[in-house]
Amino acid sequence: MASKLDFPLHGSSLNIVKQFGPGLSDIIQSKFGCMATFDGVNFERDQSISQQKRPTVAPEKRLEVKLHRGVRLSVWKADLTDFQADAVVNAANSFLQHCGGLALALSTAGGPQIQKDSNDYIKRNIELKTGHATVTAAGNLPYQKIIHAVGPQLSPSPSTYDVHRAEPLLEKTIRSILDKVREHRLSSVAIPAISSGLFYFPLPLCADVIVKTVKGYYENSPRQGHFPQEIFLVNHDEPSVKEMERACNHTLMSYSQAAASKSKGAAETSTPTVKIGNVHLILKKGKIEQQQTDVIVNTVSSDRNLRGGQISTALLEKAGYGMQKEINNTHQSGNIIITSPHNLECKEVYHTFCPDKDAHGAQQILSDSVYQCLRMAAAHPHKSIAFPAIGTGGLRFNKREVAWIMSSAVTAFAQQSTHRMEVQFVIYPSDKDTFQAFEEQMRSLQHQFKASDPSLSYASGHEGDVREKRPPTPKISLTGPSDVAIREAERWLSSFLSKPSDTVIISNNFIQYFGEAEYQQLSRLNKRGVSIKECFENSRATIIVHGDSAEDVVVAGLKVEAMLCKVQREFVAEEEGTLRLMSTENVSFERKTVDSKSLEFSDRSSAFRNLGLQIVKMEKVENLALRMVFDLKKKQLGCSTTRKMFQRIPPHFCEMVSHIGFHAEYAPPHDPAYGEGIYFAGTAKKAMEVWKEGGEKEEYLYFVEAEVLTGNSTRGKPGLILPPPKTGTDPQILYDSVDGGADISVIFSGYQALPSYIITCKKI
């Protein structure tokens, strides 16, 4: 279950966050797996960050043209956090960390689930390469999907050669987006000027590439397959909108529709929509069985036979016969039976029971059924629901009557509900009369509720509440997978923000991996009123930041932390590549929570309790690639046995050790008396002695239990970077490890140890 915590900002802490801004989100996500969002903070000092504080833009269509295969391409000035389409494209970076520009705006508006889904993708795939795209759910945004796409990234003043080399990558990015539209059978997608903002691709060329690629994609597509109805080129700033208009007029000037459609305006868009409170109602043409909403509504006869009507038959054929078996054995709640989706692309199916139009109270039953479906969807809670035109077939309801009944039920629900939801009326494409009846009703609702009125926007969910006009209290909202993760993130934030100091000390052995780019950044920080000192002592790399202004020092310290997160991600990617070469298994891992009542938990609990520690969480690490490499190492060393040993590590390395195994950078010992390798302790008590730093200050302590191949060992000594040669033999034949007695072993290859458990403890 996700945990939440608010970290208030005021005075110096607010000024620091204003300067450093959403870069904190990236650090907190990388170190603790938590999502940080900001309220009441105006990132004034960083132009690239302040772009996410965009004013609300009333949607304005500038141009429309019809492409091959009936696809309509249009240019809009609008806010992508509140536009109407099946999907929105996010201009993402390779690690899907949504920390600035449009990415941050979409992530903030959509809620923490967007970043969580992105993190899950990165855990499985390491990165999303330039030119590629992936699809996730849209969280609280008014879309079904987000397409995260990585365009080419250039320097602030790119050379002609760099731009020329990046152009085909931008084309590939756009084609990848359109591929995802086809794969997910989306009817519309909103695409911004990818790469033109924070990635510095020249805007005019960007517009030309996007328009030409979209045009060519559908000109060269085979006749078979899915084609969207609408491609929206959407930007909130006037320069981008004008460039898209120019590119369309230049590239598509042969299409006669362009000039004519320009004068029609946004009112003639083919997808009527209206916002009523927190409900966004959409009318669309489509097949109900192909919808990807959270809920699909079906209408079924009283005998529960799914072959009894056109809609239920279509759903059954796509879902499979398992749905018929489930509905036969499922309890009915009111006028609804809920089943799983089987092969449908939704989360649940609501089967409603409505009588023939001549039955007593038939209109009221239809209205109640729609209302009850909405109530149940909100209670679960679901974000979207799709209705067919219930009753217009075999139940013989009048089409205009059904449109009025269903629209009235949605309106009644919307005026009472505080739950944000997208409601779709999905009309079969060839049923023009029914679509026209619903379209007339939608126009009436648009007039009634003045859909274009910004006061009806459901961003806040509290229309008319004067308190919403007050600026929110500045704070960072933390959302994480557990209370422990949240507390660690809060403690780390407090160390920087609660009492800003004129000296910040950062100890992390990944400082040794800083390259030319990182040292250039450190040099720039040195010129801004702070001094940067790097030192390496007792196998520990440290950066000390000092200056007269505590705020400037903390901002510089946070920038160093951001550099470390980047270096560590690159390190993981490189090590994973090595693992792929050495193992036939997929490089993936799981951390499965161990039941506190199990024998393996209780066996370890008593040992830690004797040290004054309580195990609050124990996770079993499963990583088949690491296991395979470990077994190969065992054969290579000729070891028949392993030792169960312990290592104490900082919390932000728990994920890394589970993913790519052990490395000396994670946990240098308090005293490296036996060499410069990877240290392990024979007991948890000994681990407390080997790794002393932070023990008094930390609320939680983290231990890794591992299987270790010590093999033939000898006494270690300071400065060893490899085990010494065996005495009296070939100098190329080395010991397998060194030790500091029975309770300390040092290995020099991380593949000689396999993580078994991550054990999180709290002081009793």
CSV table of N, CA, C and O in Angstrom, one decimal, residues 600 604 620-623 626-634 637 639-647 657 661-662 678-682 703-711 745 747 749-758:
chain,number,residue,atom,x,y,z
A,600,GLU,N,11.8,-18.8,8.4
A,600,GLU,CA,13.0,-18.0,7.9
A,600,GLU,C,13.0,-16.6,8.6
A,600,GLU,O,14.1,-16.1,8.8
A,604,ARG,N,15.9,-15.4,12.0
A,604,ARG,CA,16.7,-14.3,11.9
A,604,ARG,C,16.3,-13.2,12.9
A,604,ARG,O,17.2,-12.4,13.4
A,620,LYS,N,13.0,-11.5,0.2
A,620,LYS,CA,13.8,-12.5,-0.5
A,620,LYS,C,14.2,-12.0,-1.9
A,620,LYS,O,13.3,-11.5,-2.6
A,621,VAL,N,15.4,-12.0,-2.2
A,621,VAL,CA,15.9,-11.5,-3.5
A,621,VAL,C,15.9,-12.7,-4.5
A,621,VAL,O,16.6,-13.7,-4.2
A,622,GLU,N,15.3,-12.5,-5.6
A,622,GLU,CA,15.3,-13.6,-6.7
A,622,GLU,C,15.8,-12.9,-7.9
A,622,GLU,O,15.2,-12.0,-8.5
A,623,ASN,N,17.0,-13.4,-8.4
A,623,ASN,CA,17.6,-12.8,-9.6
A,623,ASN,C,18.3,-14.0,-10.3
A,623,ASN,O,19.4,-14.4,-9.9
A,626,LEU,N,21.9,-13.3,-11.9
A,626,LEU,CA,23.0,-13.3,-10.8
A,626,LEU,C,23.2,-14.7,-10.3
A,626,LEU,O,24.4,-15.1,-10.1
A,627,ARG,N,22.2,-15.5,-10.2
A,627,ARG,CA,22.3,-16.9,-9.7
A,627,ARG,C,23.1,-17.7,-10.7
A,627,ARG,O,24.0,-18.5,-10.3
A,628,MET,N,22.9,-17.5,-12.0
A,628,MET,CA,23.6,-18.3,-13.0
A,628,MET,C,25.1,-17.9,-13.0
A,628,MET,O,25.9,-18.8,-13.0
A,629,VAL,N,25.4,-16.6,-12.9
A,629,VAL,CA,26.8,-16.2,-12.9
A,629,VAL,C,27.5,-16.7,-11.6
A,629,VAL,O,28.6,-17.1,-11.6
A,630,PHE,N,26.8,-16.6,-10.5
A,630,PHE,CA,27.3,-17.1,-9.2
A,630,PHE,C,27.6,-18.6,-9.3
A,630,PHE,O,28.7,-19.0,-8.8
A,631,ASP,N,26.8,-19.4,-9.9
A,631,ASP,CA,27.0,-20.8,-10.1
A,631,ASP,C,28.2,-21.1,-11.0
A,631,ASP,O,29.0,-22.0,-10.7
A,632,LEU,N,28.4,-20.3,-12.0
A,632,LEU,CA,29.5,-20.4,-12.9
A,632,LEU,C,30.8,-20.1,-12.1
A,632,LEU,O,31.9,-20.8,-12.3
A,633,LYS,N,30.8,-19.1,-11.2
A,633,LYS,CA,31.9,-18.7,-10.4
A,633,LYS,C,32.3,-19.8,-9.4
A,633,LYS,O,33.4,-20.1,-9.2
A,634,LYS,N,31.2,-20.5,-8.9
A,634,LYS,CA,31.5,-21.6,-8.0
A,634,LYS,C,32.2,-22.7,-8.7
A,634,LYS,O,33.2,-23.3,-8.1
A,637,LEU,N,35.9,-21.7,-9.3
A,637,LEU,CA,36.8,-21.7,-8.1
A,637,LEU,C,36.9,-23.1,-7.5
A,637,LEU,O,37.7,-23.3,-6.6
A,639,CYS,N,34.6,-24.4,-5.6
A,639,CYS,CA,34.0,-24.4,-4.3
A,639,CYS,C,32.7,-25.3,-4.2
A,639,CYS,O,31.8,-25.2,-5.0
A,640,SER,N,32.7,-26.1,-3.2
A,640,SER,CA,31.5,-26.9,-3.0
A,640,SER,C,30.5,-26.3,-2.0
A,640,SER,O,29.4,-26.7,-1.9
A,641,THR,N,31.0,-25.4,-1.2
A,641,THR,CA,30.2,-24.8,-0.1
A,641,THR,C,30.2,-23.3,-0.2
A,641,THR,O,31.2,-22.7,-0.8
A,642,THR,N,29.2,-22.7,0.3
A,642,THR,CA,29.1,-21.2,0.5
A,642,THR,C,29.0,-20.8,1.9
A,642,THR,O,28.5,-21.6,2.7
A,643,ARG,N,29.3,-19.6,2.3
A,643,ARG,CA,29.1,-19.1,3.6
A,643,ARG,C,27.9,-18.1,3.6
A,643,ARG,O,27.8,-17.2,2.7
A,644,LYS,N,27.1,-18.2,4.7
A,644,LYS,CA,26.1,-17.2,4.9
A,644,LYS,C,26.7,-16.0,5.6
A,644,LYS,O,27.2,-16.2,6.7
A,645,MET,N,26.7,-14.8,5.0
A,645,MET,CA,27.4,-13.7,5.5
A,645,MET,C,26.5,-12.4,5.4
A,645,MET,O,25.5,-12.4,4.7
A,646,PHE,N,26.9,-11.3,6.0
A,646,PHE,CA,26.1,-10.1,6.1
A,646,PHE,C,27.0,-8.9,5.6
A,646,PHE,O,28.2,-8.8,5.8
A,647,GLN,N,26.2,-7.9,5.1
A,647,GLN,CA,26.8,-6.6,4.7
A,647,GLN,C,25.8,-5.6,5.1
A,647,GLN,O,24.6,-5.8,4.9
A,657,VAL,N,21.9,-3.5,-5.3
A,657,VAL,CA,22.5,-4.9,-5.0
A,657,VAL,C,21.6,-6.0,-5.5
A,657,VAL,O,22.0,-7.1,-5.9
A,661,GLY,N,24.0,-7.1,-8.2
A,661,GLY,CA,24.9,-7.8,-7.3
A,661,GLY,C,25.8,-6.8,-6.5
A,661,GLY,O,25.6,-5.6,-6.5
A,662,PHE,N,26.8,-7.4,-5.9
A,662,PHE,CA,27.7,-6.7,-5.0
A,662,PHE,C,28.8,-5.9,-5.7
A,662,PHE,O,29.4,-6.5,-6.7
A,678,ILE,N,35.4,-6.2,-1.4
A,678,ILE,CA,34.0,-6.2,-0.9
A,678,ILE,C,34.0,-6.9,0.4
A,678,ILE,O,34.3,-8.1,0.4
A,679,TYR,N,33.6,-6.3,1.4
A,679,TYR,CA,33.7,-6.8,2.8
A,679,TYR,C,32.4,-7.5,3.2
A,679,TYR,O,31.3,-7.0,2.8
A,680,PHE,N,32.5,-8.6,3.9
A,680,PHE,CA,31.3,-9.3,4.5
A,680,PHE,C,31.7,-9.7,5.9
A,680,PHE,O,32.8,-10.0,6.2
A,681,ALA,N,30.6,-9.7,6.7
A,681,ALA,CA,30.8,-10.1,8.1
A,681,ALA,C,30.0,-11.4,8.4
A,681,ALA,O,29.0,-11.7,7.8
A,682,GLY,N,30.6,-12.2,9.2
A,682,GLY,CA,30.0,-13.6,9.5
A,682,GLY,C,28.7,-13.5,10.3
A,682,GLY,O,27.9,-14.4,10.2
A,703,PHE,N,20.5,-4.5,6.1
A,703,PHE,CA,21.5,-5.6,6.0
A,703,PHE,C,21.1,-6.4,4.8
A,703,PHE,O,20.0,-6.7,4.5
A,704,VAL,N,22.2,-6.8,4.1
A,704,VAL,CA,22.0,-7.8,3.0
A,704,VAL,C,22.6,-9.1,3.5
A,704,VAL,O,23.8,-9.2,3.9
A,705,GLU,N,21.8,-10.2,3.5
A,705,GLU,CA,22.3,-11.5,3.8
A,705,GLU,C,22.7,-12.1,2.4
A,705,GLU,O,21.9,-12.1,1.5
A,706,ALA,N,23.9,-12.8,2.3
A,706,ALA,CA,24.3,-13.3,1.1
A,706,ALA,C,25.0,-14.6,1.2
A,706,ALA,O,25.4,-15.0,2.3
A,707,GLU,N,25.0,-15.4,0.1
A,707,GLU,CA,25.8,-16.5,0.0
A,707,GLU,C,27.2,-16.1,-0.6
A,707,GLU,O,27.2,-15.4,-1.6
A,708,VAL,N,28.3,-16.4,0.1
A,708,VAL,CA,29.6,-15.9,-0.3
A,708,VAL,C,30.5,-17.1,-0.6
A,708,VAL,O,30.6,-18.0,0.2
A,709,LEU,N,31.2,-17.0,-1.7
A,709,LEU,CA,32.2,-18.0,-2.1
A,709,LEU,C,33.6,-17.5,-1.6
A,709,LEU,O,34.2,-16.6,-2.2
A,710,THR,N,34.0,-17.9,-0.4
A,710,THR,CA,35.3,-17.5,0.1
A,710,THR,C,36.4,-18.4,-0.4
A,710,THR,O,37.6,-17.9,-0.5
A,711,GLY,N,36.2,-19.7,-0.7
A,711,GLY,CA,37.2,-20.6,-1.2
A,711,GLY,C,38.4,-20.7,-0.4
A,711,GLY,O,38.4,-20.7,0.9
A,745,SER,N,35.4,-11.6,5.8
A,745,SER,CA,35.9,-12.0,4.6
A,745,SER,C,35.8,-10.9,3.5
A,745,SER,O,34.9,-10.0,3.6
A,747,ILE,N,36.2,-10.3,-0.6
A,747,ILE,CA,36.3,-10.8,-2.0
A,747,ILE,C,36.6,-9.7,-3.0
A,747,ILE,O,36.3,-8.5,-2.6
A,749,SER,N,35.8,-10.0,-6.4
A,749,SER,CA,34.8,-10.1,-7.6
A,749,SER,C,33.4,-10.2,-7.0
A,749,SER,O,33.1,-11.1,-6.2
A,750,GLY,N,32.6,-9.3,-7.4
A,750,GLY,CA,31.2,-9.2,-6.9
A,750,GLY,C,30.4,-10.5,-7.2
A,750,GLY,O,29.4,-10.8,-6.5
A,751,TYR,N,30.8,-11.2,-8.3
A,751,TYR,CA,30.1,-12.5,-8.6
A,751,TYR,C,30.4,-13.6,-7.7
A,751,TYR,O,29.8,-14.7,-7.8
A,752,GLN,N,31.3,-13.4,-6.7
A,752,GLN,CA,31.5,-14.4,-5.7
A,752,GLN,C,30.5,-14.3,-4.5
A,752,GLN,O,30.6,-15.1,-3.6
A,753,ALA,N,29.5,-13.4,-4.6
A,753,ALA,CA,28.5,-13.3,-3.6
A,753,ALA,C,27.2,-13.1,-4.3
A,753,ALA,O,27.0,-12.5,-5.3
A,754,LEU,N,26.1,-13.7,-3.7
A,754,LEU,CA,24.8,-13.7,-4.2
A,754,LEU,C,23.8,-13.2,-3.2
A,754,LEU,O,23.7,-13.8,-2.1
A,755,PRO,N,23.2,-12.0,-3.4
A,755,PRO,CA,22.2,-11.5,-2.4
A,755,PRO,C,21.0,-12.5,-2.2
A,755,PRO,O,20.4,-12.9,-3.2
A,756,SER,N,20.8,-12.8,-0.9
A,756,SER,CA,19.6,-13.7,-0.6
A,756,SER,C,18.5,-12.9,0.0
A,756,SER,O,17.3,-13.2,-0.4
A,757,TYR,N,18.7,-12.0,1.0
A,757,TYR,CA,17.7,-11.3,1.7
A,757,TYR,C,18.1,-9.9,1.9
A,757,TYR,O,19.3,-9.6,2.1
A,758,ILE,N,17.2,-9.0,1.8
A,758,ILE,CA,17.3,-7.6,2.3
A,758,ILE,C,16.5,-7.5,3.6
A,758,ILE,O,15.3,-7.7,3.6
